[in-house]
Amino acid sequence: MGEGIGIVGSGIAGLHLGLFLRGHDVPVTIYTDRTADQVAGGRLPNTVGHHHHTLERERALGVHHWDANEYGYVCHHHYVGGEQPLRFRGDFAHPSSVIDYRLYLPRLMEDFESRGGEIVIEQVAAEDVDRLSQRHDLMVVASGRGSLQSMFARRPEQSPYDRPQRRLSAGIYAGVAYSEPKGVNIHFSPGHGELLELPIFSHQGFGTALLFENVPGGDLEVLADTRFEDDPAAFNRLVLEKLRAHYPMVVERLDESEFGLWGERDILQGALTPTVREDYVRLDGGGYAIAVGDVHTVVDPMMGQGANSASYSAWTLGEAIVSDHVYDERFCRRAAREREGLVLGVSDWTNLMLNPPPHVLEFIGAMSQDKALCDEFTSNFNDPEKQVDVLCTPERTRAYLARWAAGLTPAA
Amino acid sequence: MGEGIGIVGSGIAGLHLGLFLRGHDVPVTIYTDRTADQVAGGRLPNTVGHHHHTLERERALGVHHWDANEYGYVCHHHYVGGEQPLRFRGDFAHPSSVIDYRLYLPRLMEDFESRGGEIVIEQVAAEDVDRLSQRHDLMVVASGRGSLQSMFARRPEQSPYDRPQRRLSAGIYAGVAYSEPKGVNIHFSPGHGELLELPIFSHQGFGTALLFENVPGGDLEVLADTRFEDDPAAFNRLVLEKLRAHYPMVVERLDESEFGLWGERDILQGALTPTVREDYVRLDGGGYAIAVGDVHTVVDPMMGQGANSASYSAWTLGEAIVSDHVYDERFCRRAAREREGLVLGVSDWTNLMLNPPPHVLEFIGAMSQDKALCDEFTSNFNDPEKQVDVLCTPERTRAYLARWAAGLTPAA
């Protein structure tokens, strides 16, 4: 046996797991290629919401440093464009929040070290994991960088797409007032994409993150390809022009004299292919490496689920680790089973929403006319398995809406 | 949709599920081939212990009619014969109990009907289930009688045996005083089998069930083949002779003038092949049937786990039913996943104990010298997954004993 658990990666999965294990006095080493200062000073890594179940884990870990009642938001405002524009709101039972990971991760790295966790700054490739496993009882791969994701085979039956379904542009902007009540605004431009407008807390205080989810080949794809650095003013004009054309309900709250990206570090553009990978692999040296977070499941950011899934997965893995004493294949199989419901729920639900079939569009139509139904759907951002239960087949959606119309409480 | 849930079988699985669902106002019909009176007046069906986790479910269902503090038992006494006989005891954290199912099942059938459950007396074969499924939202097969088990394919990777590992003779006897404290006594006769001596409450009050687990081809196999009815006195003499030869520590508490089987209804002889079957099947009519209890997993009675596994499986299935609204393959997969840990734990552990490898014998040796370790093992009759965690490989057993010796609390 070695020195406890080795974790490759210092994102939310690696840190939540590391903090959980330190809370149980398990020795933990996190291997990461960047220092806390480098993360803090780097490029915007994402614009991800933490929902209530994740915030509850933060509270249990003692790392909920940004009180969701002050920094968070309480609802989703939905805006559907077209000839008959729709606006409808869904309220959460408990607030969610968006904290820039350039603040969040360095702070948790500090927490982790102050609780006796070790951080080693080292670039780890797939071929290094076997070597590191000689020093640890179990290796956890919590980063999909470089060659690491090649360690875990793609699961085709869980991975319906072989290419990105959206091309992304996420940035933090000045000059957009928040909606009332403070919420995430979800705008739809059928055929071209979606815009998520998020109240983010970042290095300059509160700002507005605009996450453009652009359909490849659509009118908005240019937002993923145009570089801010080349001509900041032209970039801002382009964004404003596209907002006017596709998302006019943002423009209502926009101060043109103030509007613009915060700065060149505050934008992330790219694309990803939603993929579910195997849970674990046996290493040549006889140990096991288990995948957690993005290296296990990559989901499109549209439903704001990735970090929540990674945190959940880290927590259940932590529970599995402290309740066992040998980290063999039996351990890995159980750890995989325990997270499977939520993690595949996130993946299946998000994949469904990227190309919504008619019954899902009908469900959205029903929500637009029934705030209680929309509240239920909104709170179920904390229960992605339930979203799949409701939406995965026309029969399920129809039966759910019939129960709802009959006044039956949604199934517990 | 039809009238709620249809359950085939009125054993513990069918009844615990039916009672759970009636507690949630779900319409339930149980199809069974025998009336409560027929069960009460029938042959001894088994001699099964209910452990604490099952008793807790009984309490939650409001059917714990035999207070375990009065009717139950609190420990396992172990007796290993041979040149250096060993006696050692393991205490439960909470009592278990053995109530004759000829009392137990009829009383729960009455509870079920008094709470609005419907019982239909009808012999149901495999080909009937599809027809019945037209009347129900979901069919649950909770009986392995006749053709029903052929509905669910054997899972070879979970079923290491293709024939019975013991030939069984279970009967209720007079003339055997209980051990102090009241417990189940587990006797080993290496190479020939095991004897479980159980304090059962039955139609004449308290008695002693002797469950002979006889190795095929061994000296005790004759106990499974000799018919009591043919010559009761000769049968009793044979049992006494075998007890003297193999299980002398029973004879110490035996009053020969009183000793003998209660009666010809109070014995069950036979053999079973431990088998794990598929969780569910799609019916021709489009509905699903899900297996629960013996029709899903048959385990040898040696570790006293079958009823507990069936009750757990029924409870988790009940929870899955009331938390969903369509009973399709997605539902069945989830229900299967939720019970898999305990149900396969029971099966894997029992299969291991039927032919214990050297590291398991070493663990038993360690228990004989360490009462706290034996207490832990005994209480873990409530956590069969943990028993597998400790015993399934030499490495796991060695690591567990090393942790134990180092004074580390067993993993939570």
PDB file of C-alpha atoms in Angstrom, chain B residues 138-326:
ATOM      1  CA  LEU B 138     -46.184  -3.489 -14.181  1.00  0.00           C
ATOM      2  CA  MET B 139     -45.926  -7.181 -13.407  1.00  0.00           C
ATOM      3  CA  VAL B 140     -43.710  -8.350 -10.563  1.00  0.00           C
ATOM      4  CA  VAL B 141     -42.809 -12.025 -10.462  1.00  0.00           C
ATOM      5  CA  ALA B 142     -42.154 -12.935  -6.837  1.00  0.00           C
ATOM      6  CA  SER B 143     -42.422 -16.693  -7.131  1.00  0.00           C
ATOM      7  CA  GLY B 144     -40.148 -19.214  -8.752  1.00  0.00           C
ATOM      8  CA  ARG B 145     -42.757 -21.962  -8.829  1.00  0.00           C
ATOM      9  CA  GLY B 146     -43.363 -24.037 -11.899  1.00  0.00           C
ATOM     10  CA  SER B 147     -42.528 -22.361 -15.165  1.00  0.00           C
ATOM     11  CA  LEU B 148     -42.127 -18.857 -13.753  1.00  0.00           C
ATOM     12  CA  GLN B 149     -38.375 -19.023 -13.289  1.00  0.00           C
ATOM     13  CA  SER B 150     -37.965 -19.925 -16.955  1.00  0.00           C
ATOM     14  CA  MET B 151     -39.019 -16.339 -17.761  1.00  0.00           C
ATOM     15  CA  PHE B 152     -35.686 -15.010 -16.487  1.00  0.00           C
ATOM     16  CA  ALA B 153     -32.468 -16.287 -18.015  1.00  0.00           C
ATOM     17  CA  ARG B 154     -29.703 -17.590 -15.763  1.00  0.00           C
ATOM     18  CA  ARG B 155     -26.734 -15.214 -15.494  1.00  0.00           C
ATOM     19  CA  PRO B 156     -23.763 -17.553 -15.757  1.00  0.00           C
ATOM     20  CA  GLU B 157     -21.175 -14.999 -14.659  1.00  0.00           C
ATOM     21  CA  GLN B 158     -23.005 -14.625 -11.312  1.00  0.00           C
ATOM     22  CA  SER B 159     -23.878 -18.330 -10.970  1.00  0.00           C
ATOM     23  CA  PRO B 160     -20.734 -20.347 -10.283  1.00  0.00           C
ATOM     24  CA  TYR B 161     -22.538 -23.623  -9.523  1.00  0.00           C
ATOM     25  CA  ASP B 162     -24.481 -25.886 -11.843  1.00  0.00           C
ATOM     26  CA  ARG B 163     -25.736 -28.233  -9.115  1.00  0.00           C
ATOM     27  CA  PRO B 164     -26.697 -28.116  -5.451  1.00  0.00           C
ATOM     28  CA  GLN B 165     -23.784 -27.735  -3.040  1.00  0.00           C
ATOM     29  CA  ARG B 166     -25.737 -29.138  -0.103  1.00  0.00           C
ATOM     30  CA  ARG B 167     -28.600 -31.557   0.306  1.00  0.00           C
ATOM     31  CA  LEU B 168     -30.936 -30.163   2.908  1.00  0.00           C
ATOM     32  CA  SER B 169     -33.027 -31.446   5.749  1.00  0.00           C
ATOM     33  CA  ALA B 170     -34.808 -28.848   7.854  1.00  0.00           C
ATOM     34  CA  GLY B 171     -37.198 -29.779  10.621  1.00  0.00           C
ATOM     35  CA  ILE B 172     -38.622 -28.550  13.901  1.00  0.00           C
ATOM     36  CA  TYR B 173     -37.638 -30.708  16.859  1.00  0.00           C
ATOM     37  CA  ALA B 174     -38.642 -31.042  20.489  1.00  0.00           C
ATOM     38  CA  GLY B 175     -36.170 -31.828  23.242  1.00  0.00           C
ATOM     39  CA  VAL B 176     -33.315 -29.444  22.456  1.00  0.00           C
ATOM     40  CA  ALA B 177     -32.719 -26.718  25.017  1.00  0.00           C
ATOM     41  CA  TYR B 178     -31.663 -23.297  23.764  1.00  0.00           C
ATOM     42  CA  SER B 179     -28.131 -22.067  24.271  1.00  0.00           C
ATOM     43  CA  GLU B 180     -27.482 -19.139  26.560  1.00  0.00           C
ATOM     44  CA  PRO B 181     -27.714 -16.419  25.429  1.00  0.00           C
ATOM     45  CA  LYS B 182     -30.421 -17.396  22.992  1.00  0.00           C
ATOM     46  CA  GLY B 183     -28.839 -17.680  19.606  1.00  0.00           C
ATOM     47  CA  VAL B 184     -28.513 -19.512  16.362  1.00  0.00           C
ATOM     48  CA  ASN B 185     -25.908 -22.244  16.706  1.00  0.00           C
ATOM     49  CA  ILE B 186     -23.712 -22.917  13.721  1.00  0.00           C
ATOM     50  CA  HIS B 187     -21.960 -26.284  13.767  1.00  0.00           C
ATOM     51  CA  PHE B 188     -19.305 -27.381  11.314  1.00  0.00           C
ATOM     52  CA  SER B 189     -18.462 -30.973  10.396  1.00  0.00           C
ATOM     53  CA  PRO B 190     -15.641 -30.507   7.906  1.00  0.00           C
ATOM     54  CA  GLY B 191     -16.180 -32.559   4.780  1.00  0.00           C
ATOM     55  CA  HIS B 192     -19.736 -33.505   5.717  1.00  0.00           C
ATOM     56  CA  GLY B 193     -21.586 -30.279   6.157  1.00  0.00           C
ATOM     57  CA  GLU B 194     -22.985 -27.824   8.622  1.00  0.00           C
ATOM     58  CA  LEU B 195     -25.873 -27.748  11.043  1.00  0.00           C
ATOM     59  CA  LEU B 196     -27.802 -24.613  11.818  1.00  0.00           C
ATOM     60  CA  GLU B 197     -29.760 -24.842  15.031  1.00  0.00           C
ATOM     61  CA  LEU B 198     -32.404 -22.119  15.146  1.00  0.00           C
ATOM     62  CA  PRO B 199     -34.786 -20.976  17.889  1.00  0.00           C
ATOM     63  CA  ILE B 200     -38.000 -20.905  15.865  1.00  0.00           C
ATOM     64  CA  PHE B 201     -41.454 -19.757  16.909  1.00  0.00           C
ATOM     65  CA  SER B 202     -44.077 -21.916  15.255  1.00  0.00           C
ATOM     66  CA  HIS B 203     -47.575 -23.388  15.562  1.00  0.00           C
ATOM     67  CA  GLN B 204     -46.769 -25.137  18.868  1.00  0.00           C
ATOM     68  CA  GLY B 205     -44.840 -22.211  20.309  1.00  0.00           C
ATOM     69  CA  PHE B 206     -41.070 -22.251  20.570  1.00  0.00           C
ATOM     70  CA  GLY B 207     -39.118 -25.154  19.096  1.00  0.00           C
ATOM     71  CA  THR B 208     -35.718 -25.875  17.657  1.00  0.00           C
ATOM     72  CA  ALA B 209     -35.231 -25.982  13.937  1.00  0.00           C
ATOM     73  CA  LEU B 210     -32.359 -28.178  12.831  1.00  0.00           C
ATOM     74  CA  LEU B 211     -31.244 -27.275   9.339  1.00  0.00           C
ATOM     75  CA  PHE B 212     -28.800 -29.912   8.162  1.00  0.00           C
ATOM     76  CA  GLU B 213     -26.655 -28.685   5.277  1.00  0.00           C
ATOM     77  CA  ASN B 214     -25.266 -31.950   3.959  1.00  0.00           C
ATOM     78  CA  VAL B 215     -22.387 -32.245   1.519  1.00  0.00           C
ATOM     79  CA  PRO B 216     -23.403 -34.511  -1.379  1.00  0.00           C
ATOM     80  CA  GLY B 217     -21.696 -37.860  -0.946  1.00  0.00           C
ATOM     81  CA  GLY B 218     -20.873 -37.217   2.708  1.00  0.00           C
ATOM     82  CA  ASP B 219     -21.917 -39.193   5.746  1.00  0.00           C
ATOM     83  CA  LEU B 220     -24.834 -36.873   6.478  1.00  0.00           C
ATOM     84  CA  GLU B 221     -26.508 -36.936   3.082  1.00  0.00           C
ATOM     85  CA  VAL B 222     -28.822 -39.716   4.261  1.00  0.00           C
ATOM     86  CA  LEU B 223     -30.648 -37.085   6.345  1.00  0.00           C
ATOM     87  CA  ALA B 224     -31.965 -35.537   3.159  1.00  0.00           C
ATOM     88  CA  ASP B 225     -33.219 -38.858   1.820  1.00  0.00           C
ATOM     89  CA  THR B 226     -34.792 -40.572   4.800  1.00  0.00           C
ATOM     90  CA  ARG B 227     -38.539 -40.077   5.072  1.00  0.00           C
ATOM     91  CA  PHE B 228     -39.947 -39.346   8.500  1.00  0.00           C
ATOM     92  CA  GLU B 229     -43.368 -40.693   7.571  1.00  0.00           C
ATOM     93  CA  ASP B 230     -42.005 -44.140   6.775  1.00  0.00           C
ATOM     94  CA  ASP B 231     -40.830 -44.739  10.343  1.00  0.00           C
ATOM     95  CA  PRO B 232     -40.844 -41.763  12.706  1.00  0.00           C
ATOM     96  CA  ALA B 233     -38.958 -43.531  15.494  1.00  0.00           C
ATOM     97  CA  ALA B 234     -36.266 -44.746  13.135  1.00  0.00           C
ATOM     98  CA  PHE B 235     -35.959 -41.271  11.653  1.00  0.00           C
ATOM     99  CA  ASN B 236     -35.475 -39.691  15.050  1.00  0.00           C
ATOM    100  CA  ARG B 237     -32.900 -42.349  15.968  1.00  0.00           C
ATOM    101  CA  LEU B 238     -31.015 -41.647  12.763  1.00  0.00           C
ATOM    102  CA  VAL B 239     -30.941 -37.908  13.458  1.00  0.00           C
ATOM    103  CA  LEU B 240     -29.741 -38.515  16.994  1.00  0.00           C
ATOM    104  CA  GLU B 241     -27.028 -40.874  15.792  1.00  0.00           C
ATOM    105  CA  LYS B 242     -25.769 -38.318  13.275  1.00  0.00           C
ATOM    106  CA  LEU B 243     -25.833 -35.558  15.867  1.00  0.00           C
ATOM    107  CA  ARG B 244     -23.681 -37.688  18.166  1.00  0.00           C
ATOM    108  CA  ALA B 245     -21.219 -38.423  15.386  1.00  0.00           C
ATOM    109  CA  HIS B 246     -20.961 -34.953  13.833  1.00  0.00           C
ATOM    110  CA  TYR B 247     -22.480 -32.352  16.102  1.00  0.00           C
ATOM    111  CA  PRO B 248     -21.880 -33.535  19.688  1.00  0.00           C
ATOM    112  CA  MET B 249     -22.257 -30.038  21.071  1.00  0.00           C
ATOM    113  CA  VAL B 250     -25.986 -30.221  20.311  1.00  0.00           C
ATOM    114  CA  VAL B 251     -26.289 -33.440  22.251  1.00  0.00           C
ATOM    115  CA  GLU B 252     -25.108 -31.674  25.416  1.00  0.00           C
ATOM    116  CA  ARG B 253     -28.399 -29.741  25.451  1.00  0.00           C
ATOM    117  CA  LEU B 254     -30.588 -32.581  24.249  1.00  0.00           C
ATOM    118  CA  ASP B 255     -33.162 -34.480  26.319  1.00  0.00           C
ATOM    119  CA  GLU B 256     -33.317 -37.872  24.635  1.00  0.00           C
ATOM    120  CA  SER B 257     -36.669 -38.739  26.152  1.00  0.00           C
ATOM    121  CA  GLU B 258     -38.208 -35.660  24.516  1.00  0.00           C
ATOM    122  CA  PHE B 259     -36.170 -35.508  21.339  1.00  0.00           C
ATOM    123  CA  GLY B 260     -37.910 -35.881  17.998  1.00  0.00           C
ATOM    124  CA  LEU B 261     -39.455 -34.108  15.029  1.00  0.00           C
ATOM    125  CA  TRP B 262     -42.680 -32.303  15.897  1.00  0.00           C
ATOM    126  CA  GLY B 263     -44.623 -33.986  13.136  1.00  0.00           C
ATOM    127  CA  GLU B 264     -44.693 -34.927   9.516  1.00  0.00           C
ATOM    128  CA  ARG B 265     -45.671 -31.428   8.371  1.00  0.00           C
ATOM    129  CA  ASP B 266     -42.641 -29.999  10.143  1.00  0.00           C
ATOM    130  CA  ILE B 267     -39.883 -31.154   7.863  1.00  0.00           C
ATOM    131  CA  LEU B 268     -38.573 -30.003   4.502  1.00  0.00           C
ATOM    132  CA  GLN B 269     -36.012 -31.958   2.513  1.00  0.00           C
ATOM    133  CA  GLY B 270     -34.481 -31.170  -0.825  1.00  0.00           C
ATOM    134  CA  ALA B 271     -31.747 -29.327  -2.617  1.00  0.00           C
ATOM    135  CA  LEU B 272     -31.342 -26.198  -4.665  1.00  0.00           C
ATOM    136  CA  THR B 273     -28.831 -24.869  -7.128  1.00  0.00           C
ATOM    137  CA  PRO B 274     -27.666 -21.340  -6.283  1.00  0.00           C
ATOM    138  CA  THR B 275     -28.609 -19.238  -9.293  1.00  0.00           C
ATOM    139  CA  VAL B 276     -28.776 -15.578 -10.233  1.00  0.00           C
ATOM    140  CA  ARG B 277     -31.249 -14.749 -12.978  1.00  0.00           C
ATOM    141  CA  GLU B 278     -31.921 -11.697 -15.130  1.00  0.00           C
ATOM    142  CA  ASP B 279     -33.703  -8.842 -13.402  1.00  0.00           C
ATOM    143  CA  TYR B 280     -36.513  -8.287 -15.877  1.00  0.00           C
ATOM    144  CA  VAL B 281     -38.038  -9.303 -19.165  1.00  0.00           C
ATOM    145  CA  ARG B 282     -40.044  -7.511 -21.796  1.00  0.00           C
ATOM    146  CA  LEU B 283     -43.388  -9.198 -22.353  1.00  0.00           C
ATOM    147  CA  ASP B 284     -44.893  -9.821 -25.773  1.00  0.00           C
ATOM    148  CA  GLY B 285     -47.630  -7.288 -25.068  1.00  0.00           C
ATOM    149  CA  GLY B 286     -45.061  -4.546 -24.526  1.00  0.00           C
ATOM    150  CA  GLY B 287     -45.103  -4.427 -20.739  1.00  0.00           C
ATOM    151  CA  TYR B 288     -42.346  -5.529 -18.402  1.00  0.00           C
ATOM    152  CA  ALA B 289     -42.092  -8.170 -15.702  1.00  0.00           C
ATOM    153  CA  ILE B 290     -39.469  -7.754 -13.008  1.00  0.00           C
ATOM    154  CA  ALA B 291     -38.194 -10.627 -10.860  1.00  0.00           C
ATOM    155  CA  VAL B 292     -37.874 -10.339  -7.093  1.00  0.00           C
ATOM    156  CA  GLY B 293     -36.888 -12.866  -4.442  1.00  0.00           C
ATOM    157  CA  ASP B 294     -36.044 -16.492  -5.206  1.00  0.00           C
ATOM    158  CA  VAL B 295     -36.985 -16.226  -8.849  1.00  0.00           C
ATOM    159  CA  HIS B 296     -34.264 -13.599  -9.168  1.00  0.00           C
ATOM    160  CA  THR B 297     -31.623 -15.106  -6.896  1.00  0.00           C
ATOM    161  CA  VAL B 298     -31.696 -18.531  -5.299  1.00  0.00           C
ATOM    162  CA  VAL B 299     -29.192 -18.782  -2.462  1.00  0.00           C
ATOM    163  CA  ASP B 300     -28.396 -21.752  -0.294  1.00  0.00           C
ATOM    164  CA  PRO B 301     -29.981 -21.223   3.140  1.00  0.00           C
ATOM    165  CA  MET B 302     -26.667 -21.686   4.974  1.00  0.00           C
ATOM    166  CA  MET B 303     -26.098 -17.994   5.725  1.00  0.00           C
ATOM    167  CA  GLY B 304     -29.772 -17.282   6.401  1.00  0.00           C
ATOM    168  CA  GLN B 305     -29.933 -14.532   3.812  1.00  0.00           C
ATOM    169  CA  GLY B 306     -32.623 -15.436   1.295  1.00  0.00           C
ATOM    170  CA  ALA B 307     -35.618 -13.825   2.936  1.00  0.00           C
ATOM    171  CA  ASN B 308     -33.626 -10.753   3.878  1.00  0.00           C
ATOM    172  CA  SER B 309     -32.472 -10.290   0.318  1.00  0.00           C
ATOM    173  CA  ALA B 310     -36.022 -10.786  -0.951  1.00  0.00           C
ATOM    174  CA  SER B 311     -37.419  -8.242   1.512  1.00  0.00           C
ATOM    175  CA  TYR B 312     -34.721  -5.697   0.655  1.00  0.00           C
ATOM    176  CA  SER B 313     -35.303  -6.235  -3.018  1.00  0.00           C
ATOM    177  CA  ALA B 314     -39.049  -5.774  -2.547  1.00  0.00           C
ATOM    178  CA  TRP B 315     -38.542  -2.566  -0.593  1.00  0.00           C
ATOM    179  CA  THR B 316     -36.158  -0.981  -3.111  1.00  0.00           C
ATOM    180  CA  LEU B 317     -38.498  -2.011  -5.922  1.00  0.00           C
ATOM    181  CA  GLY B 318     -41.362  -0.380  -4.050  1.00  0.00           C
ATOM    182  CA  GLU B 319     -39.368   2.825  -3.703  1.00  0.00           C
ATOM    183  CA  ALA B 320     -38.541   2.742  -7.403  1.00  0.00           C
ATOM    184  CA  ILE B 321     -42.210   2.207  -8.306  1.00  0.00           C
ATOM    185  CA  VAL B 322     -43.526   5.121  -6.264  1.00  0.00           C
ATOM    186  CA  SER B 323     -40.802   7.456  -7.528  1.00  0.00           C
ATOM    187  CA  ASP B 324     -41.524   6.839 -11.198  1.00  0.00           C
ATOM    188  CA  HIS B 325     -44.545   7.104 -13.423  1.00  0.00           C
ATOM    189  CA  VAL B 326     -43.840   4.809 -16.393  1.00  0.00           C
TER     190      VAL B 326
END
